Tab-separated table of C-alpha atoms in Angstrom:
chain	number	residue	atom	x	y	z
A	19	MET	CA	0.000	0.000	0.000
A	20	PRO	CA	1.449	3.460	-0.898
A	21	ILE	CA	2.246	5.677	2.077
A	22	GLU	CA	-0.393	8.297	1.257
A	23	ALA	CA	-3.123	5.673	1.041
A	24	LEU	CA	-1.892	4.218	4.328
A	25	LEU	CA	-2.049	7.627	6.036
A	26	GLN	CA	-5.597	8.205	4.836
A	27	ARG	CA	-6.625	4.804	6.133
A	28	LEU	CA	-4.983	5.377	9.516
A	29	VAL	CA	-6.664	8.752	9.944
A	30	ARG	CA	-10.059	7.216	9.195
A	31	GLU	CA	-9.412	4.496	11.772
A	32	LEU	CA	-8.138	6.834	14.487
A	33	VAL	CA	-10.589	9.735	14.329
A	34	ASP	CA	-13.327	9.477	16.955
A	35	ASP	CA	-15.191	11.753	19.350
A	36	ASN	CA	-12.067	12.063	21.519
A	37	THR	CA	-9.804	13.152	18.655
A	38	LEU	CA	-8.496	16.710	18.486
A	39	ALA	CA	-5.873	16.312	15.748
A	40	ILE	CA	-3.492	13.833	14.130
A	41	GLY	CA	0.046	14.601	13.005
A	42	LEU	CA	2.748	12.693	11.158
A	43	THR	CA	6.308	13.116	12.399
A	44	GLY	CA	9.648	11.382	11.933
A	45	SER	CA	11.312	10.374	8.699
A	46	HIS	CA	8.104	10.104	6.674
A	47	ALA	CA	7.223	13.689	7.591
A	48	ARG	CA	10.748	14.889	6.740
A	49	GLY	CA	10.850	12.967	3.487
A	50	ASP	CA	13.954	10.915	4.275
A	51	ALA	CA	12.307	7.574	5.143
A	52	ASN	CA	13.774	4.287	3.973
A	53	ALA	CA	12.667	0.665	3.965
A	54	HIS	CA	13.338	0.362	7.719
A	55	SER	CA	11.478	3.518	8.786
A	56	ASP	CA	8.313	3.249	10.824
A	57	VAL	CA	5.324	5.535	10.411
A	58	ASP	CA	5.165	7.860	13.451
A	59	LEU	CA	1.733	9.265	14.258
A	60	TRP	CA	0.825	11.559	17.122
A	61	HIS	CA	-2.853	11.204	17.960
A	62	PHE	CA	-3.881	14.279	19.930
A	63	VAL	CA	-6.928	13.691	22.083
A	64	LYS	CA	-9.149	15.653	24.427
A	65	LYS	CA	-8.752	13.111	27.220
A	66	THR	CA	-5.961	10.595	27.749
A	67	PRO	CA	-6.952	6.900	27.784
A	68	GLU	CA	-7.278	5.205	31.149
A	69	ASP	CA	-5.111	2.285	30.053
A	70	PRO	CA	-1.504	3.560	30.143
A	71	ARG	CA	-0.532	1.017	27.488
A	72	ALA	CA	-2.908	2.729	25.075
A	73	ALA	CA	-0.714	5.848	25.148
A	74	TYR	CA	1.732	4.185	22.755
A	75	ARG	CA	0.998	1.402	20.322
A	76	LEU	CA	2.978	-0.413	17.639
A	77	ARG	CA	1.272	-2.480	14.956
A	78	MET	CA	1.826	-3.784	11.459
A	79	VAL	CA	-0.491	-2.421	8.769
A	80	GLU	CA	-0.102	-3.636	5.195
A	81	GLY	CA	3.586	-4.341	5.798
A	82	TRP	CA	4.254	-0.960	7.471
A	83	LEU	CA	5.345	-0.646	11.106
A	84	VAL	CA	3.070	2.033	12.551
A	85	SER	CA	3.573	3.749	15.915
A	86	VAL	CA	0.767	5.784	17.440
A	87	SER	CA	1.476	8.052	20.412
A	88	VAL	CA	-1.670	9.312	22.130
A	89	ARG	CA	-1.161	12.734	23.685
A	90	VAL	CA	-2.986	15.831	24.894
A	91	LEU	CA	-1.934	18.698	22.639
A	92	ALA	CA	-1.828	21.373	25.358
A	93	GLU	CA	0.306	19.159	27.592
A	94	GLU	CA	2.697	18.345	24.758
A	95	ALA	CA	3.006	22.000	23.765
A	96	ALA	CA	3.781	22.892	27.389
A	97	LEU	CA	6.883	20.683	27.201
A	98	MET	CA	8.437	23.326	24.949
A	99	ARG	CA	8.818	25.554	28.010
A	100	ALA	CA	11.389	23.310	29.741
A	101	PRO	CA	14.840	22.854	28.167
A	102	GLN	CA	15.238	19.160	28.933
A	103	THR	CA	12.019	18.375	27.054
A	104	ALA	CA	12.076	21.190	24.493
A	105	ILE	CA	15.162	19.786	22.743
A	106	ALA	CA	13.081	16.762	21.739
A	107	VAL	CA	9.559	18.177	21.503
A	108	VAL	CA	10.285	21.288	19.421
A	109	PRO	CA	11.969	19.357	16.561
A	110	GLY	CA	9.091	16.880	16.605
A	111	PHE	CA	6.548	19.649	16.050
A	112	ARG	CA	8.763	21.515	13.583
A	113	GLN	CA	8.897	18.570	11.213
A	114	MET	CA	5.288	17.540	11.788
A	115	ARG	CA	2.798	17.260	8.966
A	116	SER	CA	-0.805	17.787	9.929
A	117	LEU	CA	-3.099	14.987	8.754
A	118	HIS	CA	-6.267	15.951	10.612
A	119	ASP	CA	-6.755	19.301	12.308
A	120	PRO	CA	-10.333	20.550	11.973
A	121	GLN	CA	-9.948	23.318	14.569
A	122	GLY	CA	-6.466	24.425	13.469
A	123	GLU	CA	-5.044	23.899	16.961
A	124	LEU	CA	-2.242	21.611	15.810
A	125	ALA	CA	-1.265	24.072	13.075
A	126	GLN	CA	-0.910	26.764	15.739
A	127	VAL	CA	1.449	24.632	17.845
A	128	ILE	CA	3.482	23.679	14.769
A	129	GLY	CA	3.833	27.386	13.963
A	130	GLU	CA	4.997	28.128	17.498
A	131	ALA	CA	7.613	25.384	17.264
A	132	ARG	CA	8.915	26.654	13.926
A	133	ASN	CA	9.304	30.123	15.414
A	134	PHE	CA	10.506	28.881	18.770
A	135	PRO	CA	12.737	31.414	20.614
A	136	TRP	CA	15.582	29.165	21.757
A	137	ASP	CA	17.347	32.103	23.409
A	138	SER	CA	14.557	32.277	25.972
A	139	LEU	CA	15.624	28.895	27.357
A	140	ARG	CA	19.408	29.294	27.368
A	141	ALA	CA	19.743	30.115	31.074
A	142	ALA	CA	17.476	27.242	32.119
A	143	ALA	CA	19.243	24.929	29.655
A	144	SER	CA	22.621	25.751	31.202
A	145	ASP	CA	21.303	24.920	34.670
A	146	GLN	CA	19.877	21.634	33.398
A	147	ALA	CA	23.180	20.790	31.683
A	148	SER	CA	24.988	21.231	34.980
A	149	TYR	CA	22.416	19.030	36.712
A	150	GLU	CA	22.838	16.293	34.056
A	151	LEU	CA	26.639	16.431	34.277
A	152	CYS	CA	26.546	16.178	38.058
A	153	GLY	CA	24.058	13.306	37.904
A	154	ASN	CA	26.346	11.289	35.650
A	155	ALA	CA	28.948	11.144	38.417
A	156	GLU	CA	27.150	7.990	39.560
A	157	GLU	CA	27.704	6.361	36.158
A	158	VAL	CA	31.387	7.308	36.342
A	159	GLY	CA	31.579	5.384	39.602
A	160	LYS	CA	30.034	2.343	37.925
A	161	LEU	CA	32.604	2.530	35.117
A	162	LEU	CA	35.469	2.777	37.595
A	163	MET	CA	34.148	-0.227	39.498
A	164	ALA	CA	33.774	-2.214	36.275
A	165	LEU	CA	37.348	-1.424	35.262
A	166	GLU	CA	38.696	-2.495	38.658
A	167	GLN	CA	36.700	-5.728	38.624
A	168	GLY	CA	37.140	-6.479	34.927
A	169	ASP	CA	33.359	-6.666	34.551
A	170	ASP	CA	32.850	-5.767	30.890
A	171	GLU	CA	29.100	-6.431	30.826
A	172	MET	CA	28.337	-4.138	33.741
A	173	GLY	CA	30.724	-1.498	32.440
A	174	LEU	CA	29.220	-1.377	28.963
A	175	PHE	CA	25.697	-1.250	30.391
A	176	TRP	CA	26.498	1.847	32.436
A	177	LEU	CA	28.639	3.317	29.672
A	178	HIS	CA	25.630	3.444	27.368
A	179	ALA	CA	23.585	5.176	30.063
A	180	MET	CA	26.346	7.708	30.710
A	181	VAL	CA	26.923	8.507	27.035
A	182	PHE	CA	23.206	9.239	26.636
A	183	GLY	CA	23.282	11.541	29.662
A	184	LEU	CA	26.406	13.364	28.511
A	185	LEU	CA	24.968	13.867	25.033
A	186	ASN	CA	21.936	15.532	26.606
A	187	ALA	CA	24.105	17.633	28.914
A	188	THR	CA	26.246	18.828	26.009
A	189	THR	CA	23.206	19.548	23.845
A	190	LEU	CA	21.672	21.636	26.617
A	191	GLY	CA	24.922	23.357	27.543
A	192	LEU	CA	25.610	24.390	23.960
A	193	GLY	CA	21.993	25.449	23.461
A	194	LEU	CA	21.867	23.268	20.366
A	195	PRO	CA	18.400	22.603	18.918
A	196	VAL	CA	18.276	18.939	17.908
A	197	GLU	CA	17.174	18.526	14.296
A	198	THR	CA	16.379	14.819	14.696
A	199	GLU	CA	17.283	12.220	17.327
A	200	ASN	CA	19.035	10.223	14.607
A	201	ALA	CA	21.323	13.149	13.797
A	202	GLN	CA	22.077	14.326	17.355
A	203	VAL	CA	25.497	12.651	17.536
A	204	GLN	CA	26.580	14.119	14.193
A	205	GLN	CA	25.179	17.530	15.125
A	206	LEU	CA	27.106	17.642	18.377
A	207	GLN	CA	30.366	16.558	16.773
A	208	GLY	CA	29.934	19.261	14.171
A	209	ALA	CA	29.339	21.873	16.865
A	210	VAL	CA	32.238	20.778	19.090
A	211	GLY	CA	34.572	19.781	16.260
A	212	VAL	CA	34.711	16.404	14.545
A	213	ASP	CA	38.425	16.058	15.302
A	214	SER	CA	38.217	17.414	18.857
A	215	ALA	CA	39.218	15.312	21.859
A	216	TRP	CA	35.547	15.289	22.927
A	217	SER	CA	34.360	13.847	19.606
A	218	ARG	CA	37.143	11.285	19.506
A	219	ALA	CA	36.263	10.128	23.023
A	220	LEU	CA	32.594	9.912	22.061
A	221	ARG	CA	33.290	7.760	19.010
A	222	GLU	CA	35.643	5.490	20.949
A	223	ALA	CA	33.075	5.090	23.750
A	224	LEU	CA	30.494	4.117	21.140
A	225	GLY	CA	32.898	1.512	19.756
A	226	ILE	CA	33.879	3.347	16.566
A	227	PRO	CA	36.105	1.698	15.532
A	228	PRO	CA	35.433	-1.552	17.441
A	229	ALA	CA	37.602	-1.850	20.552
A	230	PRO	CA	37.835	-3.971	23.733
A	231	ALA	CA	35.409	-3.035	26.489
A	232	ALA	CA	38.124	-1.638	28.779
A	233	LEU	CA	39.228	0.851	26.109
A	234	ARG	CA	35.641	1.953	25.548
A	235	LEU	CA	35.132	2.468	29.289
A	236	ARG	CA	38.263	4.595	29.501
A	237	ALA	CA	37.026	6.594	26.522
A	238	GLY	CA	33.792	7.138	28.447
A	239	LEU	CA	35.779	8.580	31.340
A	240	ARG	CA	37.551	10.936	28.929
A	241	LEU	CA	34.178	11.915	27.517
A	242	TYR	CA	32.971	12.917	30.980
A	243	ARG	CA	36.146	14.941	31.479
A	244	GLY	CA	35.742	16.591	28.096
A	245	THR	CA	32.090	17.389	28.740
A	246	ALA	CA	32.990	18.982	32.074
A	247	ALA	CA	35.541	21.142	30.254
A	248	LEU	CA	32.972	22.200	27.633
A	249	LEU	CA	30.462	23.106	30.335
A	250	GLU	CA	32.979	24.583	32.796
A	251	GLU	CA	31.389	28.037	32.875
A	252	LYS	CA	27.890	26.597	33.220
A	253	ILE	CA	28.440	24.328	36.242
A	254	ARG	CA	26.326	25.491	39.154
A	255	PRO	CA	28.074	26.113	42.501
A	256	ASP	CA	26.024	23.399	44.207
A	257	ASP	CA	27.108	20.866	41.537
A	258	GLN	CA	30.774	21.888	41.462
A	259	ALA	CA	32.007	19.783	44.376
A	260	VAL	CA	30.571	16.573	42.911
A	261	VAL	CA	31.954	17.326	39.455
A	262	ASP	CA	35.412	18.200	40.833
A	263	ALA	CA	35.575	15.030	42.925
A	264	THR	CA	34.497	12.966	39.928
A	265	LEU	CA	37.183	14.529	37.748
A	266	GLN	CA	39.795	13.715	40.368
A	267	ARG	CA	38.714	10.056	40.403
A	268	ILE	CA	38.899	9.998	36.610
A	269	GLU	CA	42.417	11.449	36.592
A	270	VAL	CA	43.609	8.781	39.019
A	271	ALA	CA	42.060	6.027	36.905
A	272	LEU	CA	43.494	7.336	33.639
A	273	SER	CA	46.983	8.081	34.982
């Protein structure tokens, strides 16, 4: 079934008395979908379903993997006011294609996202970046423990969690609007410098090129150190002691 016919069918199936609007986001909305791309629909409703599992559904329709996220439009739009959620929500609305919007309310939110004043969130984003960096001190401790014990499985588990947290901290600290989740890593490397120590540590932590677990864990420690250096002027006084102590532990481990 062609994608346009599929979208028309899905809209007909989803629209009911509780429906406010339906939007298409993701790669099919941007026009860069491939054979592995799912169809991402946001079903905006007047009242959220009682069953929490109904808030997100995956199903196969005519060979297409379709995801439907059920959300309240006003609540989703409100997420643009907080930096930690705006970096994901604003790009989602910016790329969104309206499929059903009889009252024009979705079109209004899409317009707000496309004209979103990122500068208004820079101070709050810096504070959140400091909070994220400080919070990842716990993951650093897990990596240090894994290195001491030679526990590769535990180390790689926590490494993945830490890399995700540091990517968010760097995104917030740089005030970088994320174009798509798929492109966040490339965006950040471009902003920091593809050949910078930070980007090299990131790639090595991700296993690019493939490397033994211990080398990836040490790269993760360097990534934390590099992120702290990037965010040095944004670290809040009440986070500084934790960050400094974490950096000292990293230096001992890497020496």
